[in-house]
Short mmCIF file of C-alpha atoms and ligand atoms in Angstrom, two decimals:
data_model
loop_
_atom_site.label_atom_id
_atom_site.label_comp_id
_atom_site.label_asym_id
_atom_site.label_seq_id
_atom_site.Cartn_x
_atom_site.Cartn_y
_atom_site.Cartn_z
CA MET Z 208 66.53 58.18 63.63
CA ALA Z 209 70.13 57.60 64.52
CA LEU Z 210 69.92 53.82 64.23
CA GLU Z 211 68.42 53.90 60.72
CA LYS Z 212 70.94 56.43 59.55
CA TYR Z 213 73.83 54.53 61.03
CA LYS Z 214 72.59 51.25 59.59
CA ASN Z 215 72.40 52.72 56.11
CA LEU Z 216 75.87 54.20 56.34
CA LEU Z 217 77.27 50.96 57.63
CA LYS Z 218 75.56 48.98 54.91
CA GLN Z 219 76.86 51.33 52.26
CA TYR Z 220 80.34 50.97 53.58
CA LEU Z 221 80.26 47.20 53.87
CA GLU Z 222 79.07 46.95 50.26
CA THR Z 223 81.35 49.53 48.68
CA GLU Z 224 84.24 50.13 51.09
CA ASP Z 225 83.75 53.65 49.91
CA GLU Z 226 85.55 56.67 51.35
CA ALA Z 227 82.33 58.66 51.01
CA ALA Z 228 80.67 56.44 53.61
CA LEU Z 229 83.59 56.95 55.96
CA TYR Z 230 83.27 60.67 55.46
CA ARG Z 231 79.60 60.44 56.42
CA ALA Z 232 80.51 58.32 59.41
CA ASP Z 233 82.75 61.17 60.50
CA GLN Z 234 79.86 63.62 60.09
CA PHE Z 235 77.63 61.23 62.00
CA SER Z 236 79.99 61.11 64.95
CA LYS Z 237 80.22 64.90 65.10
CA LYS Z 238 76.46 65.19 65.06
CA SER Z 239 76.19 62.56 67.79
CA LEU Z 240 78.66 64.43 69.94
CA MET Z 241 76.59 67.55 69.53
CA ASP Z 242 73.48 65.62 70.52
CA ASP Z 243 75.32 64.42 73.61
CA ILE Z 244 75.29 60.77 72.59
CA SER Z 245 77.93 58.89 74.53
CA PRO Z 246 80.40 56.32 73.16
CA ASP Z 247 78.61 53.37 74.68
CA GLU Z 248 75.38 54.45 73.01
CA ILE Z 249 77.10 54.61 69.64
CA LEU Z 250 78.36 51.13 70.21
CA GLN Z 251 74.83 50.02 71.06
CA ILE Z 252 73.65 51.51 67.77
CA HIS Z 253 76.41 49.61 66.01
CA ILE Z 254 75.42 46.33 67.65
CA ASP Z 255 71.74 46.82 66.81
CA ALA Z 256 72.62 47.73 63.24
CA MET Z 257 74.81 44.65 62.87
CA LEU Z 258 72.11 42.39 64.25
CA ASP Z 259 69.61 43.92 61.82
CA LEU Z 260 71.90 43.54 58.85
CA TYR Z 261 73.19 40.10 59.81
CA PRO Z 262 70.57 38.24 61.79
CA ASP Z 263 72.82 35.17 61.58
CA LEU Z 264 75.79 36.85 63.16
CA SER Z 265 77.86 34.22 64.91
CA LYS Z 266 77.44 33.81 68.62
CA ASP Z 267 81.11 34.59 69.25
CA MET Z 268 80.80 37.80 67.31
CA ARG Z 269 77.65 38.82 69.17
CA LEU Z 270 79.17 38.10 72.54
CA SER Z 271 82.36 39.92 71.66
CA LEU Z 272 80.33 43.02 70.82
CA ASP Z 273 78.54 42.79 74.17
CA PHE Z 274 81.92 42.43 75.81
CA LEU Z 275 83.19 45.53 74.04
CA LEU Z 276 80.07 47.40 75.14
CA GLU Z 277 80.84 46.57 78.74
CA THR Z 278 84.27 48.11 78.46
CA MET Z 279 82.79 51.31 77.05
CA ILE Z 280 80.43 52.10 79.94
CA SER Z 281 82.96 54.07 81.95
CA TYR Z 282 83.90 56.06 78.85
CA GLY Z 283 80.24 56.96 78.64
CA ILE Z 284 80.22 58.37 82.17
CA ALA Z 285 83.50 60.16 81.54
CA HIS Z 286 81.97 61.72 78.45
CA GLN Z 287 79.04 63.12 80.45
CA GLU Z 288 81.31 64.33 83.20
CA PHE Z 289 83.51 66.02 80.67
CA ARG Z 290 80.58 68.00 79.32
CA VAL Z 291 79.56 69.14 82.78
CA LEU Z 292 83.12 70.06 83.66
CA ARG Z 293 83.51 72.01 80.45
CA GLU Z 294 80.39 74.01 81.18
CA LYS Z 295 81.62 74.63 84.69
CA GLN Z 296 84.96 75.73 83.36
CA LEU Z 297 83.39 78.25 81.00
CA GLU Z 298 81.32 79.56 83.87
CA LEU Z 299 84.39 79.95 86.08
CA LYS Z 300 86.29 81.58 83.30
CA SER Z 301 83.69 84.25 82.77
CA GLU Z 302 83.39 84.75 86.50
CA ILE Z 303 87.13 85.29 86.75
CA GLU Z 304 86.96 87.66 83.83
CA VAL Z 305 84.43 89.77 85.70
CA ALA Z 306 86.64 89.64 88.80
CA ALA Z 307 89.68 90.64 86.77
CA ASN Z 308 87.84 93.62 85.32
CA MET Z 309 86.73 94.57 88.78
CA GLN Z 310 90.27 94.28 90.03
CA SER Z 311 91.62 96.56 87.37
CA THR Z 312 88.93 99.11 88.17
CA LEU Z 313 89.58 98.82 91.90
CA LEU Z 314 93.33 99.00 91.61
CA ASN Z 315 93.42 101.58 88.88
CA THR Z 316 96.00 104.27 89.49
CA ASN Z 317 96.83 107.09 87.13
CA ILE Z 318 100.37 107.94 86.26
CA PRO Z 319 100.70 111.51 87.55
CA GLU Z 320 101.71 114.38 85.28
CA VAL Z 321 104.50 116.29 86.98
CA GLU Z 322 106.59 118.98 85.43
CA GLY Z 323 110.22 117.93 85.27
CA LEU Z 324 109.41 114.23 85.66
CA ASP Z 325 108.87 111.63 82.98
CA ILE Z 326 107.11 108.57 84.37
CA GLY Z 327 106.31 105.30 82.65
CA ALA Z 328 104.64 102.25 84.15
CA ILE Z 329 103.49 98.86 82.92
CA SER Z 330 102.01 95.96 84.83
CA ILE Z 331 100.92 92.77 83.11
CA ALA Z 332 99.35 89.77 84.82
CA ALA Z 333 100.66 86.31 84.04
CA ASN Z 334 97.19 84.89 84.50
CA GLN Z 335 93.93 86.76 84.44
CA MET Z 336 94.40 88.35 87.84
CA SER Z 337 97.51 90.09 89.00
CA GLY Z 338 99.43 89.83 92.26
CA ASP Z 339 101.49 92.86 91.38
CA TYR Z 340 100.41 96.34 92.21
CA TYR Z 341 101.71 99.84 91.76
CA HIS Z 342 100.35 102.99 93.19
CA PHE Z 343 101.03 106.65 92.48
CA ILE Z 344 99.99 109.57 94.55
CA LYS Z 345 100.74 113.25 93.98
CA ASP Z 346 100.37 115.97 96.57
CA GLN Z 347 99.69 119.69 96.07
CA GLU Z 348 103.38 120.47 95.85
CA ASP Z 349 103.80 117.96 93.03
CA ASN Z 350 105.72 115.51 95.16
CA VAL Z 351 105.07 111.95 94.06
CA GLY Z 352 104.63 108.84 96.17
CA ILE Z 353 105.26 105.53 94.37
CA GLY Z 354 104.53 102.11 95.72
CA VAL Z 355 105.30 98.81 94.03
CA ALA Z 356 104.17 95.60 95.67
CA ASP Z 357 104.29 91.93 94.81
CA VAL Z 358 102.36 89.23 96.63
CA ILE Z 359 104.32 86.01 96.95
CA GLY Z 360 102.03 83.78 94.98
CA LYS Z 361 99.90 84.30 91.95
CA GLY Z 362 96.35 84.30 90.80
CA ILE Z 363 93.19 85.04 92.72
CA PRO Z 364 94.45 84.89 96.35
CA ALA Z 365 97.28 87.23 95.45
CA ALA Z 366 94.87 89.56 93.70
CA LEU Z 367 92.53 89.69 96.68
CA CYS Z 368 95.45 90.52 98.90
CA MET Z 369 96.44 93.41 96.68
CA SER Z 370 93.13 95.17 97.09
CA MET Z 371 93.91 95.31 100.79
CA ILE Z 372 97.21 97.07 100.18
CA LYS Z 373 95.50 99.59 97.99
CA TYR Z 374 92.80 100.42 100.51
CA ALA Z 375 95.30 100.62 103.33
CA LEU Z 376 97.39 103.03 101.29
CA ASP Z 377 94.33 105.12 100.48
CA SER Z 378 93.38 105.28 104.12
CA PHE Z 379 96.65 106.84 105.22
CA PRO Z 380 96.54 110.58 105.87
CA ALA Z 381 97.26 112.67 102.82
CA ASN Z 382 100.02 114.66 104.45
CA ARG Z 383 103.34 113.27 103.52
CA LEU Z 384 104.29 110.14 105.31
CA ASN Z 385 107.81 108.79 105.16
CA PRO Z 386 108.30 105.65 103.08
CA LYS Z 387 109.56 103.89 106.19
CA THR Z 388 106.42 104.88 108.09
CA ILE Z 389 104.17 103.75 105.27
CA LEU Z 390 105.86 100.34 105.19
CA ARG Z 391 105.65 100.05 108.97
CA LEU Z 392 101.91 100.76 108.92
CA LEU Z 393 101.29 98.46 105.96
CA ASN Z 394 103.22 95.70 107.66
CA ARG Z 395 100.80 95.86 110.55
CA VAL Z 396 97.79 95.73 108.26
CA VAL Z 397 99.18 92.77 106.39
CA GLU Z 398 100.32 90.94 109.50
CA ARG Z 399 96.87 91.21 111.02
CA ASN Z 400 94.76 90.46 108.00
CA VAL Z 401 96.59 87.94 105.92
CA GLU Z 402 96.91 84.28 106.70
CA PRO Z 403 100.37 83.17 107.74
CA GLY Z 404 102.37 81.99 104.81
CA MET Z 405 101.24 84.77 102.53
CA PHE Z 406 103.77 87.55 102.17
CA ILE Z 407 104.04 90.77 100.31
CA THR Z 408 107.19 92.50 99.19
CA MET Z 409 107.02 96.20 98.64
CA PHE Z 410 109.08 99.17 97.64
CA TYR Z 411 107.89 102.61 98.57
CA GLY Z 412 109.45 105.85 97.38
CA PHE Z 413 108.68 109.48 97.89
CA TYR Z 414 110.01 111.86 95.25
CA ASN Z 415 110.58 115.34 96.55
CA LYS Z 416 109.98 117.71 93.69
CA ASN Z 417 112.04 120.61 95.04
CA GLU Z 418 115.06 118.64 96.08
CA ASN Z 419 114.82 116.15 93.20
CA CYS Z 420 115.55 113.37 95.63
CA LEU Z 421 113.85 110.06 96.16
CA GLN Z 422 113.43 108.81 99.70
CA TYR Z 423 112.76 105.14 99.72
CA ALA Z 424 112.42 102.04 101.83
CA SER Z 425 111.94 98.41 100.93
CA ALA Z 426 110.19 95.46 102.51
CA GLY Z 427 112.10 92.61 100.94
CA HIS Z 428 111.30 93.85 97.48
CA GLU Z 429 113.34 93.32 94.35
CA PRO Z 430 115.95 96.12 94.56
CA GLY Z 431 115.28 99.17 92.43
CA LEU Z 432 117.88 100.46 90.00
CA PHE Z 433 119.38 103.86 89.49
CA TYR Z 434 120.59 105.05 86.12
CA ASN Z 435 123.30 107.65 86.24
CA ALA Z 436 123.08 109.63 83.01
CA LYS Z 437 126.46 111.31 83.38
CA THR Z 438 128.41 108.07 83.67
CA ASP Z 439 125.90 106.09 81.63
CA SER Z 440 125.85 103.37 84.24
CA PHE Z 441 123.44 101.59 86.53
CA GLU Z 442 123.62 100.98 90.24
CA THR Z 443 121.36 99.05 92.60
CA LEU Z 444 119.23 100.85 95.14
CA GLU Z 445 120.07 98.57 98.03
CA ALA Z 446 117.54 98.71 100.82
CA LYS Z 447 117.11 95.67 102.94
CA GLY Z 448 113.96 95.12 104.96
CA ILE Z 449 111.71 92.28 106.03
CA VAL Z 450 108.76 91.39 103.80
CA LEU Z 451 105.34 92.58 104.92
CA GLY Z 452 103.31 90.25 107.09
CA VAL Z 453 105.96 88.24 108.90
CA GLU Z 454 106.13 90.02 112.22
CA ASP Z 455 104.00 92.55 113.98
CA SER Z 456 106.34 95.41 114.86
CA ILE Z 457 109.01 96.06 112.35
CA SER Z 458 110.78 99.24 111.50
CA TYR Z 459 112.28 99.92 108.14
CA ASN Z 460 115.36 101.86 107.12
CA GLN Z 461 115.04 104.75 104.77
CA PHE Z 462 117.48 105.91 102.13
CA THR Z 463 117.78 108.86 99.81
CA LYS Z 464 118.91 109.09 96.22
CA CYS Z 465 119.11 112.42 94.42
CA LEU Z 466 118.65 112.69 90.67
CA SER Z 467 120.36 114.94 88.17
CA VAL Z 468 118.74 115.69 84.84
CA GLY Z 469 118.53 112.50 82.77
CA ASP Z 470 118.93 110.19 85.76
CA MET Z 471 116.35 107.45 86.18
CA ILE Z 472 114.86 105.33 88.91
CA ILE Z 473 113.79 101.88 87.75
CA LEU Z 474 111.41 99.87 89.90
CA LEU Z 475 110.35 96.35 89.10
CA THR Z 476 108.96 93.10 90.44
CA ASP Z 477 110.57 89.69 90.29
CA GLY Z 478 108.40 88.90 87.29
CA VAL Z 479 110.95 91.01 85.42
CA THR Z 480 114.12 89.65 86.95
CA GLU Z 481 112.88 86.09 86.91
CA CYS Z 482 112.01 86.03 83.27
CA ARG Z 483 113.30 82.82 81.85
CA LYS Z 484 114.93 81.94 78.62
CA GLY Z 485 114.28 78.25 78.35
CA ASP Z 486 115.46 76.94 81.72
CA GLN Z 487 117.69 79.86 82.57
CA PHE Z 488 116.92 83.04 84.40
CA ILE Z 489 117.94 86.09 82.48
CA GLU Z 490 120.77 88.14 83.97
CA THR Z 491 120.10 91.57 85.43
CA ASP Z 492 122.66 92.78 82.90
CA GLU Z 493 120.37 91.74 80.14
CA ILE Z 494 117.56 93.84 81.57
CA LEU Z 495 119.85 96.82 81.77
CA GLN Z 496 121.06 96.14 78.26
CA VAL Z 497 117.52 96.17 76.96
CA ILE Z 498 116.64 99.32 78.88
CA LYS Z 499 119.68 101.03 77.44
CA GLU Z 500 118.56 100.19 73.96
CA TYR Z 501 115.46 102.32 74.43
CA LEU Z 502 116.93 105.10 76.57
CA HIS Z 503 116.29 107.73 73.90
CA LEU Z 504 112.53 107.15 74.21
CA PRO Z 505 110.03 108.61 76.70
CA ALA Z 506 109.68 106.57 79.92
CA GLN Z 507 106.36 105.01 78.93
CA ASP Z 508 107.79 103.82 75.61
CA ILE Z 509 110.80 102.36 77.39
CA VAL Z 510 108.75 100.23 79.76
CA GLU Z 511 106.49 99.06 76.96
CA ASN Z 512 109.38 98.12 74.72
CA VAL Z 513 111.17 96.30 77.54
CA TYR Z 514 107.99 94.39 78.25
CA ARG Z 515 107.60 93.44 74.62
CA HIS Z 516 111.19 92.26 74.55
CA PHE Z 517 110.78 89.92 77.51
CA GLU Z 518 107.37 88.76 76.40
CA ARG Z 519 109.03 87.54 73.22
CA VAL Z 520 111.95 86.03 75.12
CA GLN Z 521 109.48 84.01 77.16
CA ASP Z 522 107.53 82.87 74.11
CA PHE Z 523 104.56 85.08 75.01
CA ASP Z 524 103.82 83.00 78.06
CA LEU Z 525 104.54 85.02 81.22
CA ARG Z 526 105.30 82.88 84.23
CA ASP Z 527 104.89 85.65 86.75
CA ASP Z 528 103.19 89.03 86.89
CA PHE Z 529 105.43 91.67 85.33
CA THR Z 530 105.66 95.23 86.60
CA LEU Z 531 108.15 97.86 85.53
CA ILE Z 532 108.22 101.54 86.42
CA ILE Z 533 110.62 104.18 85.20
CA LEU Z 534 110.89 107.64 86.62
CA ARG Z 535 113.25 110.03 84.89
CA ARG Z 536 114.18 113.56 85.82
CA LYS Z 537 113.67 115.89 82.87
CA GLU Z 538 114.91 119.40 82.22
CA MET N 1492 67.52 32.04 83.06
CA MET N 1493 66.93 31.39 86.67
CA ASP N 1494 63.82 32.66 88.25
CA ILE N 1495 64.26 35.93 90.03
CA GLN N 1496 62.33 36.97 93.01
CA PHE N 1497 60.71 40.34 93.36
CA GLN N 1498 63.19 41.18 96.08
CA SER N 1499 66.59 39.76 96.91
CA PHE N 1500 69.95 40.68 98.31
CA ILE N 1501 73.61 39.71 98.00
CA PRO N 1502 75.90 40.03 101.01
CA ILE N 1503 79.24 41.69 100.27
CA LYS N 1504 82.20 40.39 102.24
CA LYS N 1505 84.78 39.28 99.72
CA GLU N 1506 85.81 40.84 96.46
CA TRP N 1507 84.22 37.87 94.69
CA ASP N 1508 80.81 38.93 96.04
CA ILE N 1509 81.00 42.00 93.81
CA VAL N 1510 80.73 39.67 90.83
CA ALA N 1511 77.71 37.92 92.33
CA ALA N 1512 76.00 41.28 92.87
CA ARG N 1513 76.70 42.32 89.28
CA GLN N 1514 75.29 39.02 88.04
CA GLN N 1515 72.17 39.39 90.09
CA GLY N 1516 71.66 42.97 88.87
CA ARG N 1517 72.23 41.99 85.27
CA ASP N 1518 69.86 39.04 85.35
CA MET N 1519 67.23 41.15 86.99
CA SER N 1520 67.54 44.03 84.53
CA LYS N 1521 67.48 41.61 81.60
CA GLN N 1522 64.29 40.13 82.97
CA ILE N 1523 62.74 43.55 83.35
CA GLY N 1524 63.56 44.20 79.72
CA PHE N 1525 66.49 46.62 79.79
CA GLY N 1526 68.65 46.79 76.64
CA SER N 1527 72.31 45.83 76.71
CA VAL N 1528 73.68 49.35 77.31
CA ASP N 1529 71.39 49.82 80.29
CA GLN N 1530 72.18 46.34 81.60
CA ALA N 1531 75.86 47.19 81.44
CA ARG N 1532 75.28 50.54 83.11
CA ILE N 1533 73.32 48.97 85.92
CA ALA N 1534 76.01 46.35 86.40
CA THR N 1535 78.68 49.04 86.48
CA ALA N 1536 76.78 51.04 89.10
CA ILE N 1537 76.38 47.91 91.23
CA SER N 1538 80.09 47.21 90.84
CA GLU N 1539 80.99 50.65 92.15
CA LEU N 1540 78.60 50.40 95.08
CA ALA N 1541 79.73 46.92 96.05
CA ARG N 1542 83.37 47.87 95.70
CA ASN N 1543 82.89 50.81 98.02
CA ILE N 1544 81.39 48.48 100.61
CA TYR N 1545 84.22 45.99 100.16
CA LEU N 1546 86.91 48.69 100.30
CA TYR N 1547 85.63 51.09 102.94
CA ALA N 1548 83.06 49.28 105.07
CA GLU N 1549 84.45 45.73 104.84
CA GLN N 1550 80.98 44.25 104.73
CA GLY N 1551 77.43 45.06 103.84
CA LYS N 1552 74.82 44.06 101.30
CA ILE N 1553 73.30 44.98 98.00
CA CYS N 1554 69.51 44.69 97.84
CA PHE N 1555 67.53 44.45 94.61
CA GLU N 1556 63.95 45.25 93.93
CA ILE N 1557 61.85 45.24 90.78
CA LEU N 1558 59.77 48.37 90.43
CA ASP N 1559 56.43 48.20 88.72
CA ASP N 1560 53.92 50.99 89.10
CA MET N 1561 51.58 49.99 86.25
CA GLU N 1562 52.92 52.71 83.99
CA HIS N 1563 56.54 51.66 83.91
CA LYS N 1564 59.02 49.19 85.18
CA GLY N 1565 62.39 49.67 86.71
CA ILE N 1566 65.00 48.42 89.10
CA LYS N 1567 65.90 49.67 92.53
CA ILE N 1568 69.21 48.88 94.18
CA ILE N 1569 70.14 49.65 97.76
CA ALA N 1570 73.72 49.34 98.99
CA LYS N 1571 73.82 49.20 102.76
CA ASP N 1572 76.60 48.86 105.28
CA ASP N 1573 77.41 49.55 108.94
CA GLY N 1574 80.86 50.84 108.11
CA PRO N 1575 82.59 54.08 109.09
CA GLY N 1576 80.27 56.31 107.06
CA ILE N 1577 81.27 59.30 104.95
CA PRO N 1578 81.99 62.48 106.92
CA ASP N 1579 81.39 64.93 104.08
CA VAL N 1580 78.95 63.56 101.53
CA GLY N 1581 78.81 66.85 99.65
CA LYS N 1582 82.49 66.57 98.96
CA VAL N 1583 82.52 63.00 97.68
CA MET N 1584 79.69 63.90 95.32
CA GLU N 1585 81.89 66.48 93.62
CA ASP N 1586 83.24 65.39 90.26
CA GLY N 1587 86.86 64.44 90.42
CA TYR N 1588 86.96 63.74 94.16
CA THR N 1589 87.42 59.97 93.95
CA THR N 1590 90.65 58.44 95.18
CA SER N 1591 90.71 56.33 92.07
CA GLY N 1592 90.98 59.61 90.20
CA GLY N 1593 90.15 60.29 86.61
CA LEU N 1594 86.84 60.95 84.98
CA GLY N 1595 83.80 58.76 85.09
CA ALA N 1596 84.32 56.99 88.38
CA GLY N 1597 82.98 56.86 91.88
CA LEU N 1598 79.70 58.00 93.37
CA PRO N 1599 79.13 60.90 90.92
CA GLY N 1600 79.56 58.36 88.12
CA ILE N 1601 76.91 56.10 89.67
CA LYS N 1602 74.56 59.06 89.82
CA ARG N 1603 75.06 59.64 86.10
CA LEU N 1604 74.41 56.00 85.26
CA MET N 1605 71.09 55.89 87.07
CA ASP N 1606 67.85 57.90 87.05
CA TYR N 1607 67.57 58.30 90.79
CA PHE N 1608 70.30 58.53 93.38
CA ASP N 1609 70.15 59.09 97.10
CA ILE N 1610 72.78 58.68 99.76
CA VAL N 1611 72.43 58.73 103.52
CA SER N 1612 75.61 58.36 105.50
CA GLU N 1613 76.42 58.93 109.11
CA GLU N 1614 79.90 58.94 110.52
CA GLY N 1615 80.49 55.86 112.64
CA LYS N 1616 77.14 54.35 111.71
CA GLY N 1617 77.18 53.44 108.07
CA THR N 1618 76.13 54.28 104.58
CA GLU N 1619 73.04 53.60 102.51
CA VAL N 1620 72.95 54.40 98.83
CA THR N 1621 69.71 53.98 96.90
CA VAL N 1622 69.60 54.08 93.11
CA GLN N 1623 66.87 53.43 90.58
CA LYS N 1624 66.63 53.10 86.86
CA TRP N 1625 63.44 53.13 84.82
CA LEU N 1626 62.80 51.26 81.67
CA ARG N 1627 62.09 53.69 78.84
N1 ADP R 2045 80.32 52.67 101.79
C1 ADP R 2045 81.25 53.57 102.19
N2 ADP R 2045 81.65 53.64 103.49
C2 ADP R 2045 82.57 54.53 103.87
N3 ADP R 2045 83.17 55.43 103.05
C3 ADP R 2045 82.83 55.40 101.76
C4 ADP R 2045 81.87 54.49 101.25
N4 ADP R 2045 81.72 54.73 99.93
C5 ADP R 2045 82.56 55.72 99.63
N5 ADP R 2045 83.24 56.14 100.72
C6 ADP R 2045 84.21 57.24 100.80
O1 ADP R 2045 83.93 58.16 99.75
C7 ADP R 2045 85.06 58.31 98.91
C8 ADP R 2045 84.62 58.46 97.48
O2 ADP R 2045 84.05 57.26 97.00
P1 ADP R 2045 83.91 57.05 95.43
O3 ADP R 2045 83.17 58.22 94.87
O4 ADP R 2045 83.34 55.70 95.20
O5 ADP R 2045 85.39 57.14 94.88
P2 ADP R 2045 86.65 56.16 95.21
O6 ADP R 2045 86.08 54.87 95.73
O7 ADP R 2045 87.30 56.00 93.88
O8 ADP R 2045 87.47 56.90 96.18
C9 ADP R 2045 85.93 57.08 99.16
O9 ADP R 2045 87.28 57.36 98.94
C10 ADP R 2045 85.62 56.76 100.61
O10 ADP R 2045 86.45 57.53 101.45
MG1 MG R 2046 84.49 53.87 94.80
#
């Protein structure tokens, strides 16, 4: 019984002041924790043991122990509550894990294999569930549609919202829609189905295989970048547009950028540009610098290396979902 | 120890009445034969109940009853008021809802301290919380 055991340990300690008894006391407390014995109950055991060992314990001493017991009652409740909350937390965690797996199955998109194009993509969630999404679609003529979206916000609500974007995109007719039309239609879906205050930014591009040009439009999304291989320089793909979900009827402007061999289109979310080094945001230049370092590699290796770089910069603790896509024209 | 009746109640109007209710509960549980931890737990539960009356309903009462069904003994405490009531009881019974914050407080804490807990509350009419603890 706990009381007998405790009494013996206590007695041993009082007689010998021995470290071994203290070590056993430590073991005793671990065992008690496992048996779900609360702090006030331990104290009760202590009081009973003391009264057994010292029947003549002074009245002051006895009362002081009772007084101490009184102050421990709330710790006892807190201890029980803590156990329940911990169980609940484990339950939630595994539930979210299931949801996250489901999300990655639902939102899975394969990077298309297209002759003459080298495509790399990476998307990492800051928490278990991502509010970033990218989508590839290839038609019979090997043209490629690319969407990158970012829900303002993180975690589960953002993730739920993303599934909607995916299913809306899937429901559009397979014949080629303009990026500006796709954004206009998506805006309506988002405006109607998402609570006010939740917004989505999105970039949509359509790469025409024959012309080697990208048509694109943006709904308030982080601007894409263009790498000019000949001049070895970067430029921004400016495309202003209102984020999805603000207003019902919005039209978007569409732009075109043509690629020569070696040129690249770089698409990203603000999880990339808003990486932080300590308190400071990194500069876009730094991103470009890092990309340049890995230019000699295939697109997929570039995005992975860039991710690893910024993961390290942020001490392996992403603050926002991180998505980076590179599309390079090959020979 | 003063003689305790089978049934009694303490009106709660002032903060000081909380102490009287605790005292009554402690004396009664001592008489029934509860050990010191249980006495302290019962007193703490009474404290919380009486404080809620004092804080949210302004006045009410705490009733005490000794339970004895041949097989075992126990104590039953009813906290009753005609205050504003609690609109969403389900919510206040969630851990961590209390305005006092932190772990181990409020109505869920009372439930943990006792063996039986029941609450009936109607908006605009009042609140009645019944708790029991059995001697083991
Ligand atoms: N007797 C009561 N009458 C009206 N409202 C009450 C009463 N008891 C509790 N409440 C309401 O329920 C809430 C939760 O109570 P409780 O769990 O004791 O935590 P706390 O008192 O720390 O807020 C209180 O904030 C109060 O709004
Ligand atoms: Mg309270």
